[in-house]
XYZ file of C-alpha atoms in Angstrom:
425
model
C 4.557 -56.555 10.416
C 5.251 -59.936 11.974
C 5.106 -60.705 15.682
C 8.842 -61.156 15.858
C 9.493 -57.646 14.564
C 7.007 -55.940 16.853
C 7.139 -54.873 20.447
C 6.340 -57.882 22.596
C 5.105 -58.078 26.172
C 6.681 -61.497 26.729
C 10.422 -60.948 26.804
C 11.284 -63.125 29.792
C 13.828 -65.915 29.488
C 10.920 -68.350 29.665
C 9.646 -66.936 26.359
C 12.832 -68.155 24.676
C 11.719 -71.753 25.047
C 13.873 -74.723 24.123
C 15.682 -72.785 21.378
C 17.159 -70.305 23.868
C 18.400 -72.997 26.225
C 19.976 -74.898 23.345
C 21.789 -71.675 22.387
C 22.918 -71.258 26.003
C 24.121 -74.863 26.206
C 25.997 -74.472 22.926
C 27.580 -71.232 24.182
C 28.826 -72.942 27.342
C 30.163 -75.912 25.364
C 32.099 -73.611 23.013
C 33.619 -71.696 25.905
C 34.670 -74.697 27.929
C 35.995 -76.591 24.895
C 38.057 -73.542 23.920
C 39.364 -73.309 27.499
C 40.291 -76.998 27.404
C 42.113 -76.502 24.085
C 44.257 -73.656 25.426
C 44.561 -74.852 29.040
C 48.000 -76.358 28.482
C 49.403 -73.252 26.785
C 50.975 -70.052 28.105
C 47.713 -68.259 27.286
C 46.286 -69.799 30.474
C 49.337 -70.934 32.418
C 51.440 -67.778 32.087
C 49.393 -64.588 32.602
C 51.131 -61.455 31.295
C 50.802 -57.658 31.684
C 47.354 -56.827 33.151
C 46.433 -60.507 33.513
C 49.573 -61.132 35.582
C 48.814 -58.083 37.726
C 45.247 -59.262 38.362
C 46.445 -62.787 39.157
C 48.982 -61.541 41.716
C 46.500 -59.121 43.234
C 43.748 -61.771 43.452
C 46.183 -64.264 44.990
C 47.071 -61.732 47.701
C 43.379 -61.036 48.340
C 42.644 -64.763 48.644
C 45.320 -64.919 51.375
C 43.707 -62.145 53.408
C 45.318 -58.959 52.062
C 41.988 -57.224 51.559
C 42.747 -53.506 51.913
C 46.032 -52.971 50.078
C 48.575 -50.239 50.665
C 48.135 -47.760 47.796
C 45.517 -45.957 45.735
C 43.869 -48.192 43.169
C 45.694 -47.786 39.867
C 43.805 -50.644 38.203
C 40.078 -51.244 38.555
C 39.407 -53.322 41.695
C 36.168 -55.229 41.019
C 37.698 -57.973 38.891
C 40.670 -58.848 41.168
C 38.410 -58.918 44.234
C 35.969 -61.247 42.473
C 38.878 -63.392 41.282
C 40.349 -63.349 44.782
C 37.061 -64.691 46.158
C 37.105 -67.513 43.597
C 40.754 -68.264 44.428
C 39.935 -68.379 48.137
C 37.121 -70.863 47.523
C 38.603 -73.208 44.896
C 42.332 -72.426 44.684
C 44.488 -69.834 42.937
C 44.499 -71.414 39.475
C 43.609 -69.146 36.524
C 41.670 -71.821 34.636
C 39.152 -72.087 37.475
C 38.318 -68.397 37.181
C 38.135 -68.782 33.410
C 35.668 -71.667 33.765
C 33.463 -69.385 35.871
C 33.812 -66.684 33.227
C 32.366 -69.144 30.732
C 29.225 -69.287 32.886
C 29.122 -65.485 33.071
C 29.438 -65.421 29.291
C 26.353 -67.623 29.032
C 24.603 -65.177 31.358
C 25.423 -62.396 28.896
C 23.962 -64.492 26.068
C 20.709 -64.977 27.996
C 20.444 -61.309 28.955
C 21.082 -60.261 25.355
C 18.168 -62.478 24.280
C 15.966 -60.777 26.874
C 16.906 -57.286 25.673
C 16.593 -58.187 21.982
C 13.224 -59.888 22.512
C 11.954 -56.870 24.418
C 12.969 -54.506 21.633
C 12.186 -56.506 18.508
C 10.562 -59.829 19.314
C 11.674 -63.355 20.153
C 13.233 -64.219 16.795
C 15.534 -61.206 16.961
C 16.359 -62.198 20.522
C 17.281 -65.717 19.406
C 19.488 -64.447 16.574
C 21.237 -61.929 18.850
C 21.819 -64.608 21.497
C 23.130 -67.014 18.859
C 25.583 -64.403 17.588
C 26.777 -63.733 21.147
C 27.234 -67.475 21.690
C 29.418 -67.710 18.588
C 31.244 -64.363 18.680
C 34.958 -65.192 18.630
C 36.239 -62.254 20.765
C 33.743 -63.098 23.527
C 34.976 -66.690 23.615
C 38.604 -65.552 23.582
C 38.364 -63.008 26.396
C 36.432 -65.387 28.619
C 39.569 -67.567 28.676
C 41.835 -64.732 29.846
C 42.324 -63.099 33.245
C 40.962 -59.760 32.073
C 37.940 -57.642 32.956
C 36.057 -58.108 29.660
C 33.701 -60.881 30.805
C 32.403 -59.193 33.953
C 32.033 -55.887 32.065
C 29.975 -57.531 29.313
C 27.724 -59.241 31.854
C 27.157 -56.023 33.813
C 26.600 -54.133 30.544
C 23.826 -56.550 29.566
C 22.244 -56.049 33.001
C 22.441 -52.241 32.617
C 20.799 -52.326 29.181
C 17.927 -54.461 30.459
C 17.434 -52.320 33.575
C 17.490 -49.105 31.554
C 14.700 -50.394 29.314
C 12.694 -51.480 32.375
C 13.088 -48.093 34.051
C 12.024 -46.206 30.919
C 8.998 -48.469 30.437
C 7.725 -47.760 33.959
C 10.167 -46.686 36.626
C 9.969 -48.813 39.734
C 12.059 -47.587 42.651
C 13.740 -50.978 42.947
C 14.891 -50.907 39.309
C 16.239 -47.375 39.700
C 18.310 -48.411 42.705
C 19.543 -51.532 40.907
C 20.495 -49.519 37.820
C 22.641 -47.177 39.891
C 24.274 -49.991 41.864
C 25.086 -52.074 38.772
C 26.424 -49.017 36.964
C 28.662 -48.330 39.982
C 29.917 -51.916 39.955
C 30.630 -51.658 36.230
C 32.625 -48.467 36.882
C 34.746 -50.443 39.341
C 35.514 -52.858 36.503
C 36.157 -50.042 34.015
C 35.408 -46.371 34.790
C 34.430 -45.838 31.136
C 30.968 -47.137 32.098
C 30.264 -43.772 33.771
C 30.086 -42.225 30.289
C 26.554 -43.661 30.145
C 25.385 -41.923 33.347
C 24.673 -38.456 31.860
C 22.918 -40.167 28.963
C 20.634 -41.904 31.477
C 19.709 -38.452 32.790
C 18.977 -37.403 29.211
C 16.770 -40.460 28.704
C 14.825 -39.642 31.875
C 14.322 -36.068 30.675
C 13.117 -37.183 27.244
C 10.900 -39.909 28.698
C 9.041 -38.037 31.464
C 10.305 -34.582 32.407
C 8.520 -34.128 35.779
C 10.270 -37.168 37.288
C 13.728 -36.489 35.823
C 15.298 -35.062 38.974
C 13.916 -37.735 41.307
C 14.858 -40.660 39.071
C 18.300 -39.222 38.326
C 18.919 -38.674 42.026
C 18.071 -42.286 42.903
C 20.377 -43.663 40.202
C 23.165 -41.297 41.258
C 22.874 -42.315 44.909
C 22.971 -45.953 43.817
C 26.220 -45.297 41.957
C 27.698 -43.458 44.962
C 26.763 -46.283 47.342
C 29.296 -48.387 45.415
C 31.922 -45.743 44.623
C 32.075 -43.655 47.825
C 33.610 -46.450 49.953
C 36.328 -46.798 47.303
C 36.956 -43.041 47.358
C 37.205 -43.049 51.157
C 39.509 -46.049 51.058
C 41.792 -44.312 48.533
C 41.813 -41.156 50.690
C 42.743 -43.049 53.844
C 45.363 -45.254 52.171
C 46.947 -42.827 49.720
C 45.814 -39.331 50.691
C 43.821 -38.710 47.486
C 40.043 -38.939 47.143
C 39.527 -40.941 43.937
C 36.195 -42.660 43.318
C 37.602 -45.352 41.028
C 41.251 -45.428 39.933
C 44.151 -43.014 39.557
C 45.064 -44.018 35.996
C 42.772 -41.672 34.031
C 45.410 -38.972 33.453
C 48.019 -41.478 32.321
C 45.572 -43.232 29.991
C 44.496 -39.888 28.547
C 48.136 -39.085 27.779
C 48.660 -42.513 26.201
C 45.920 -41.693 23.716
C 46.647 -37.993 23.202
C 50.216 -36.816 22.654
C 52.442 -35.924 19.680
C 53.576 -39.545 19.292
C 50.195 -41.205 19.980
C 48.962 -43.690 17.400
C 45.306 -44.020 18.407
C 46.068 -47.421 19.942
C 47.981 -48.220 23.132
C 51.225 -46.244 23.033
C 54.207 -47.212 25.187
C 55.959 -44.149 26.597
C 59.742 -44.272 26.004
C 60.536 -43.743 29.696
C 58.663 -46.852 30.861
C 60.836 -49.530 32.419
C 58.059 -52.073 31.757
C 54.446 -52.118 30.536
C 53.279 -53.961 33.661
C 50.733 -51.765 35.502
C 52.740 -51.398 38.714
C 55.708 -50.018 36.770
C 53.534 -47.742 34.634
C 52.144 -46.158 37.790
C 55.562 -45.508 39.296
C 57.265 -44.385 36.088
C 54.568 -41.888 35.103
C 54.583 -40.422 38.608
C 58.391 -40.316 38.732
C 58.743 -38.473 35.414
C 55.998 -36.001 36.301
C 57.674 -35.333 39.651
C 61.035 -34.730 37.956
C 59.521 -32.199 35.554
C 57.629 -30.326 38.268
C 60.554 -30.446 40.665
C 58.834 -32.014 43.653
C 57.349 -35.345 44.675
C 53.810 -35.579 43.323
C 50.943 -37.630 44.660
C 49.220 -40.081 42.334
C 46.336 -37.648 41.761
C 48.728 -34.749 41.077
C 50.694 -36.862 38.581
C 47.460 -37.761 36.796
C 46.515 -34.089 36.594
C 49.962 -33.264 35.183
C 49.662 -35.784 32.351
C 46.093 -34.714 31.585
C 47.124 -31.055 31.385
C 50.127 -31.889 29.214
C 47.928 -33.733 26.725
C 45.310 -30.986 26.757
C 47.983 -28.369 26.000
C 49.138 -30.361 22.984
C 45.563 -30.807 21.722
C 44.844 -27.060 21.987
C 48.134 -25.920 20.445
C 48.173 -28.508 17.645
C 44.539 -28.809 16.502
C 45.381 -30.267 13.081
C 47.521 -33.001 14.631
C 44.775 -33.787 17.123
C 42.054 -33.915 14.448
C 44.238 -36.282 12.413
C 44.703 -38.478 15.481
C 40.968 -38.380 16.166
C 40.218 -39.528 12.616
C 42.665 -42.408 13.055
C 40.947 -43.485 16.280
C 37.546 -43.470 14.571
C 38.967 -45.589 11.755
C 40.489 -48.055 14.221
C 37.273 -48.258 16.247
C 35.239 -49.401 13.234
C 38.013 -51.529 11.780
C 37.587 -55.293 11.584
C 40.974 -55.799 13.295
C 41.076 -56.617 17.006
C 43.790 -54.277 18.322
C 45.234 -55.637 21.562
C 46.515 -53.656 24.516
C 47.155 -56.819 26.537
C 46.760 -60.288 25.034
C 46.118 -60.644 21.318
C 43.194 -62.644 19.995
C 45.437 -63.635 17.101
C 47.544 -65.646 19.547
C 44.344 -67.352 20.655
C 43.457 -68.159 17.048
C 46.823 -69.812 16.548
C 46.152 -72.077 19.537
C 42.432 -72.846 19.243
C 40.610 -74.176 16.158
C 37.366 -72.858 17.656
C 38.716 -69.343 17.108
C 40.747 -70.002 13.975
C 37.753 -71.276 11.986
C 35.156 -69.058 13.638
C 33.756 -66.570 11.091
C 31.705 -64.497 13.546
C 33.730 -61.367 14.235
C 33.473 -57.597 14.124
C 33.812 -57.601 10.331
C 30.282 -59.069 10.288
C 28.649 -57.595 13.392
C 29.935 -54.033 12.911
C 28.432 -53.108 9.524
C 25.304 -55.288 9.798
C 24.663 -54.032 13.323
C 24.928 -50.384 12.304
C 22.616 -50.976 9.353
C 20.146 -52.807 11.592
C 20.129 -50.059 14.235
C 19.615 -47.393 11.573
C 16.774 -49.465 10.121
C 15.265 -49.957 13.587
C 15.294 -46.194 14.207
C 13.747 -45.372 10.835
C 11.116 -48.118 10.964
C 10.037 -48.000 14.612
C 11.202 -44.571 15.778
C 13.720 -43.187 18.213
C 11.929 -44.516 21.279
C 12.615 -48.117 20.261
C 16.274 -47.571 19.390
C 17.294 -44.917 21.922
C 19.016 -47.058 24.550
C 21.000 -48.997 21.940
C 22.194 -45.841 20.188
C 23.107 -43.961 23.359
C 24.978 -46.958 24.794
C 26.923 -47.263 21.550
C 27.633 -43.518 21.580
C 28.896 -43.576 25.182
C 31.502 -46.268 24.565
C 32.438 -44.912 21.145
C 33.143 -41.460 22.582
C 34.953 -42.986 25.551
C 37.303 -44.978 23.326
C 37.946 -42.007 21.039
C 38.730 -39.762 24.016
C 41.349 -42.210 25.269
C 42.566 -44.881 22.826
C 41.094 -47.781 20.900
C 41.519 -51.395 21.974
C 39.650 -54.586 21.176
C 38.800 -55.153 24.826
C 37.445 -51.614 25.311
C 35.233 -51.895 22.216
C 33.450 -55.073 23.334
C 30.426 -53.454 25.076
C 29.269 -51.781 21.824
C 28.955 -55.234 20.279
C 25.852 -55.903 22.408
C 23.575 -53.347 20.666
C 25.232 -54.148 17.346
C 24.206 -57.791 17.769
C 20.594 -56.778 18.351
C 20.804 -54.585 15.238
C 22.297 -57.465 13.267
C 19.550 -59.796 14.479
C 16.832 -57.307 13.500
C 18.327 -56.858 10.031
C 18.702 -60.594 9.415
C 15.114 -61.292 10.513
C 13.753 -58.504 8.311
C 15.699 -59.734 5.275
C 14.430 -63.279 5.803
C 10.865 -62.038 6.177
C 11.135 -60.028 2.969
C 12.407 -63.068 1.096
C 9.462 -65.076 2.407
């Protein structure tokens, strides 16, 4: 067994040496060159759907409208961060996208750290190099969408989880909870990992499970409770994150659902503000009284659940389609399509590093890691992948929602590539 395929004590960024910083510099160059190539196009200058909503919301925040006047329908972390950037340097999308390029480099560095900790420096370098080149990462970092901040926070969570399991320090437990709460404010799907953290604590050291789980939970609530109180005061419903869960569940689970984003026939527009109003209006008409946002969400959730229970064969067929789409090489858009980006940027058009490569090689590498080094080495990667896989299958599949699973798949790909090279040597 070589050093690079064994557990290493030196997994700091300093251990990456010159090679890591060259990868980071190359990653930043790719991101900023791509942004420059598309900066004069509608991809940057004309935000649409969710991107337009975030831009308008962030612009209002930058002008002092900090509280808002309704329950959060869309996740608030990203527009508040964007609003801060707009307030400091001006409300121009490309400025936020330039910052996202730096965050993307942060994800590359953190992925090296996690990969080096698990499998050695060479695997860390390969994983970081793949993240630097990965076309969907580059694309989403030049859009006004939540993907970049979610990927960065995901890389932090993965590193903190490994640190806590190796020897739980109180500070790391608090940080893990706080970062997980922040990630939930960028996309509530991140909370799917919370019960799996409890499971990891139980499997790792049973006597401390309750205490460690409690600290992480309180850390999460420190972030989410103020949002719940704000939603209660503003809109009359206590909602820890957003009010869109019921609507999104119905989008992915109904007789006409496709497994991807499905546009309800009664929508006047797919813009988020109109989705919120139209779903609540239709639910209110069916029930016969004006519903609150929370009540409308419950109505759509119950309606989908009734269909799933009464039509099990149809639901199983839909579930199989979602699984197929999740592992498909195609990047299914629910907002802005990467295929538009490829038509505008040669850096994407001629970039071969996509899910078609990372998906199968990553799965093979993670399976190999488990079989060769045991469950303890691979547990965080597999449970993180499982959390986001189940989350997407419960709702609907989209390229943007699938991105966090690419992080463990890149480590698996790096481990497999290094092992193959070593065997050839």
